[in-house]
Short mmCIF file of C-alpha atoms in Angstrom, two decimals:
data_model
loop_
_atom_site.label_atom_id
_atom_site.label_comp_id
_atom_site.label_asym_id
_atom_site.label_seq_id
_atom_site.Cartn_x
_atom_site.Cartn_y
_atom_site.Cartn_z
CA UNK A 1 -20.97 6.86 13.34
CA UNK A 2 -18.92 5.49 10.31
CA UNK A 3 -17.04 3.20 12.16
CA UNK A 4 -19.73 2.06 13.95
CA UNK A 5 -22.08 1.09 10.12
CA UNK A 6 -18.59 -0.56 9.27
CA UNK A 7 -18.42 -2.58 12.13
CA UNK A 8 -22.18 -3.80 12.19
CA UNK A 9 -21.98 -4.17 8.15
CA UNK A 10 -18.89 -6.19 9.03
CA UNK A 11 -20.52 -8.33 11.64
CA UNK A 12 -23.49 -9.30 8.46
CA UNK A 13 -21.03 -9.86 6.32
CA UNK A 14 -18.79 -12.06 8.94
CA UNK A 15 -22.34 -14.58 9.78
CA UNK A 16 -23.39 -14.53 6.36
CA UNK A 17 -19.72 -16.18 5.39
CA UNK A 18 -19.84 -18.39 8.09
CA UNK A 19 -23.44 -19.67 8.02
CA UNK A 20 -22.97 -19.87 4.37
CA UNK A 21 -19.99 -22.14 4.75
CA UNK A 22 -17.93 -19.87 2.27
CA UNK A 23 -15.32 -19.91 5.32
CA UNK A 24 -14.71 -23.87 4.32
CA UNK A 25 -12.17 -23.64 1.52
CA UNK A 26 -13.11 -27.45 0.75
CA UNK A 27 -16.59 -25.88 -0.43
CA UNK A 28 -15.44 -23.66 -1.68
CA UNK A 29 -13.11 -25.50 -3.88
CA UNK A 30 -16.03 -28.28 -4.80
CA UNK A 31 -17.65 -25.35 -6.67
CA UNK A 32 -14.37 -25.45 -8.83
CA UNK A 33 -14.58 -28.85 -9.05
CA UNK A 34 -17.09 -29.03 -12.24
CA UNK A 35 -16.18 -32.62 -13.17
CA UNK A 36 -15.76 -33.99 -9.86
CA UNK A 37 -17.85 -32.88 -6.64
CA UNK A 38 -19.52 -30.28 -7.95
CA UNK A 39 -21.60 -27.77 -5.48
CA UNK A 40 -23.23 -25.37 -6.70
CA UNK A 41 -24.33 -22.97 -3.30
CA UNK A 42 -20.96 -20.51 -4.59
CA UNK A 43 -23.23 -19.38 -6.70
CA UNK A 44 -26.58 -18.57 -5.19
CA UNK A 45 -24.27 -16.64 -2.71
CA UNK A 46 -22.78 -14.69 -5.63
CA UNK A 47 -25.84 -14.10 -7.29
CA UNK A 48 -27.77 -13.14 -3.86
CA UNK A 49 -24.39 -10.76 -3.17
CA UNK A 50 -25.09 -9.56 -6.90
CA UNK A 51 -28.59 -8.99 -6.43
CA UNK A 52 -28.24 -6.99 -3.05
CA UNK A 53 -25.28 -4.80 -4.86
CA UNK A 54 -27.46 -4.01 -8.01
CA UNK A 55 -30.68 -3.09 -5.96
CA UNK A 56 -28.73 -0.95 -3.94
CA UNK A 57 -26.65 1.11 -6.62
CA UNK A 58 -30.01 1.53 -7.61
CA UNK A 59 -31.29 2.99 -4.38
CA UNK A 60 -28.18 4.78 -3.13
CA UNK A 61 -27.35 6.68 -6.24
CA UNK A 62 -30.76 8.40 -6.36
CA UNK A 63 -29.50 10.37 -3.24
CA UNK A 64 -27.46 13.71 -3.00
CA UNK A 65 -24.82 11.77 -1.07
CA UNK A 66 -24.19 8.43 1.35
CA UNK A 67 -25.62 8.91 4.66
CA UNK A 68 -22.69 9.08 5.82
CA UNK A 69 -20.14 10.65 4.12
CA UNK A 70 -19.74 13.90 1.73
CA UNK A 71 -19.65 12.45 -1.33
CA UNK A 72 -19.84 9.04 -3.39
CA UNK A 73 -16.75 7.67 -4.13
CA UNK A 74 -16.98 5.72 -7.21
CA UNK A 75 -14.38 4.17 -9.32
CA UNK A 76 -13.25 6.67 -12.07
CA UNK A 77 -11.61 4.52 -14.62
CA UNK A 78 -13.02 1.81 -16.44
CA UNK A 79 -10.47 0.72 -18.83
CA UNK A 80 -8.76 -2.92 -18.91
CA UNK A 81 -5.11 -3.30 -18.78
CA UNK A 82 -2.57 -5.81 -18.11
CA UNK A 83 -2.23 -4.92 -14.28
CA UNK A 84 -5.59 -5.46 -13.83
CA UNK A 85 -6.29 -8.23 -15.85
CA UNK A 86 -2.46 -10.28 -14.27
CA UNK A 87 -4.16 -9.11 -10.63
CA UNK A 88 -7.37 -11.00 -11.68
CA UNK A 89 -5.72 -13.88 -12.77
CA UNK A 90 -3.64 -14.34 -10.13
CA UNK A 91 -6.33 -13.66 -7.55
CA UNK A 92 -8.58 -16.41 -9.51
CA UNK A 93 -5.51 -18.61 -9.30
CA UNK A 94 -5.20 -18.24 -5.02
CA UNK A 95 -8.49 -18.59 -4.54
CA UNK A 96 -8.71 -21.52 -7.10
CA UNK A 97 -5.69 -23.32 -5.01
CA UNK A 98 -6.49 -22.40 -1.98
CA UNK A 99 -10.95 -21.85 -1.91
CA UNK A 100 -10.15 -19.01 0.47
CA UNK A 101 -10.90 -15.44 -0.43
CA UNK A 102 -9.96 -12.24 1.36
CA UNK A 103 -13.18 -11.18 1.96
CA UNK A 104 -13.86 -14.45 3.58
CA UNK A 105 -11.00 -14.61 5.54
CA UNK A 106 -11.44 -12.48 8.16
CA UNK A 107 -14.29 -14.36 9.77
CA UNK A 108 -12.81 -17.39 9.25
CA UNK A 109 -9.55 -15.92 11.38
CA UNK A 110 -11.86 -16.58 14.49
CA UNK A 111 -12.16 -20.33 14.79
CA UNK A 112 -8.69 -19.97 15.70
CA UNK A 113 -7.25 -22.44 13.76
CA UNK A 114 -3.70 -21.74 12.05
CA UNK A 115 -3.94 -22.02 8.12
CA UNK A 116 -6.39 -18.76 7.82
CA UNK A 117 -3.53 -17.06 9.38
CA UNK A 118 -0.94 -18.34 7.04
CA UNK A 119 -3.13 -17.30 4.34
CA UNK A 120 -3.46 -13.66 5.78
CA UNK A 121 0.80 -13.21 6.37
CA UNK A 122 0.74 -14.36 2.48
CA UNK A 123 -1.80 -12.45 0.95
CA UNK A 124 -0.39 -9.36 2.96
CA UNK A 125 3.07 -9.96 1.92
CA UNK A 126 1.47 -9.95 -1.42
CA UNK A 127 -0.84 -6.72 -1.04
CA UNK A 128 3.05 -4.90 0.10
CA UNK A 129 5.46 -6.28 -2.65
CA UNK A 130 2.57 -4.93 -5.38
CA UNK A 131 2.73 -1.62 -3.43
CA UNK A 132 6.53 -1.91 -3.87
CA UNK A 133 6.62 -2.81 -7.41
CA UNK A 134 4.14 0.23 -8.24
CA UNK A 135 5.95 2.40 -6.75
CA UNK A 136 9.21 1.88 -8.24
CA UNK A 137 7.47 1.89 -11.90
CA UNK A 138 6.01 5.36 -10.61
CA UNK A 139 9.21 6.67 -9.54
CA UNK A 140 10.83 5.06 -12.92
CA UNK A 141 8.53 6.91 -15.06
CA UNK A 142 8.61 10.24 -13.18
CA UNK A 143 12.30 10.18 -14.28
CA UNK A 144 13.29 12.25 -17.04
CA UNK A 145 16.16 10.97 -19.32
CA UNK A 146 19.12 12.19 -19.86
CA UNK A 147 19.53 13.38 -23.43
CA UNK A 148 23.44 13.56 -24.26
CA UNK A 149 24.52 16.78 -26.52
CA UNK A 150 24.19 16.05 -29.67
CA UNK A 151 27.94 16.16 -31.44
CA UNK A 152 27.79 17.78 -35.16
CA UNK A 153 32.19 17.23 -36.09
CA UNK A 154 33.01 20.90 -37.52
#
């Protein structure tokens, strides 16, 4: 049943990015552009996004648990630091060069055309060298070091 609420919740998702034209990256872009071509639609999608997320925290959370699922998962930590904050930045900086964001890639993967696809081989190239770096830092810091004996010269 869980896999079939993602894939209809998908689906929504998928038309409301397309018939919103947040699959154009030139729209996208233009609601960068502040001084130039300004268009403002990015953001009554955000806020309408925003709005729906809000109202149903709101709901959800009042229950003993998700439909369908044990538990809620929700995020544990809510400190800043400088992986999350670089991440942002360079996340703001793709999407800012590019007006294509992850979550509206997918859909836009089905008009078939080639640059979506280019985008998806970068940003998972991307998603795997992160996973690489993290897990040499873990490994690095798991290490214990090696303390020399300490000579005293009788």
């Amino acid at each position: 049943m869980q896999v079939i609420a993602a894939l209809v919740i998908g689906i929504i998702f998928g038309l409301g990015i397309l018939l919103s034209g947040m699959g154009n990256p030139v729209k996208v872009l233009n609601f960068f552009d502040v001084a130039g071509r300004w268009d403002p639609s990015l953001a009554l999608v955000m806020a309408s996004a925003l709005t729906v997320t809000t109202l149903g925290y709101r709901l959800v959370l009042r229950r003993e648990r998700p439909a369908l699922a044990e538990a809620f998962y929700l995020p544990t930590r809510s400190q800043l630091d400088a992986g999350l904050i670089g991440g942002s930045a360079l996340f703001g900086m793709g999407w800012g060069l590019t007006g294509v964001c992850p979550g509206g890639l997918i859909p836009v993967l089905a008009i078939g055309r080639i640059e979506p696809l280019v985008f998806l081989v970068g940003l998972v190239s991307g998603m795997i060298a992160a996973r690489v770096v993290q897990a040499r830092r873990r490994s690095a810091d798991s290490q214990t070091p090696i303390v020399a004996p300490s000579s005293t010269g009788a």
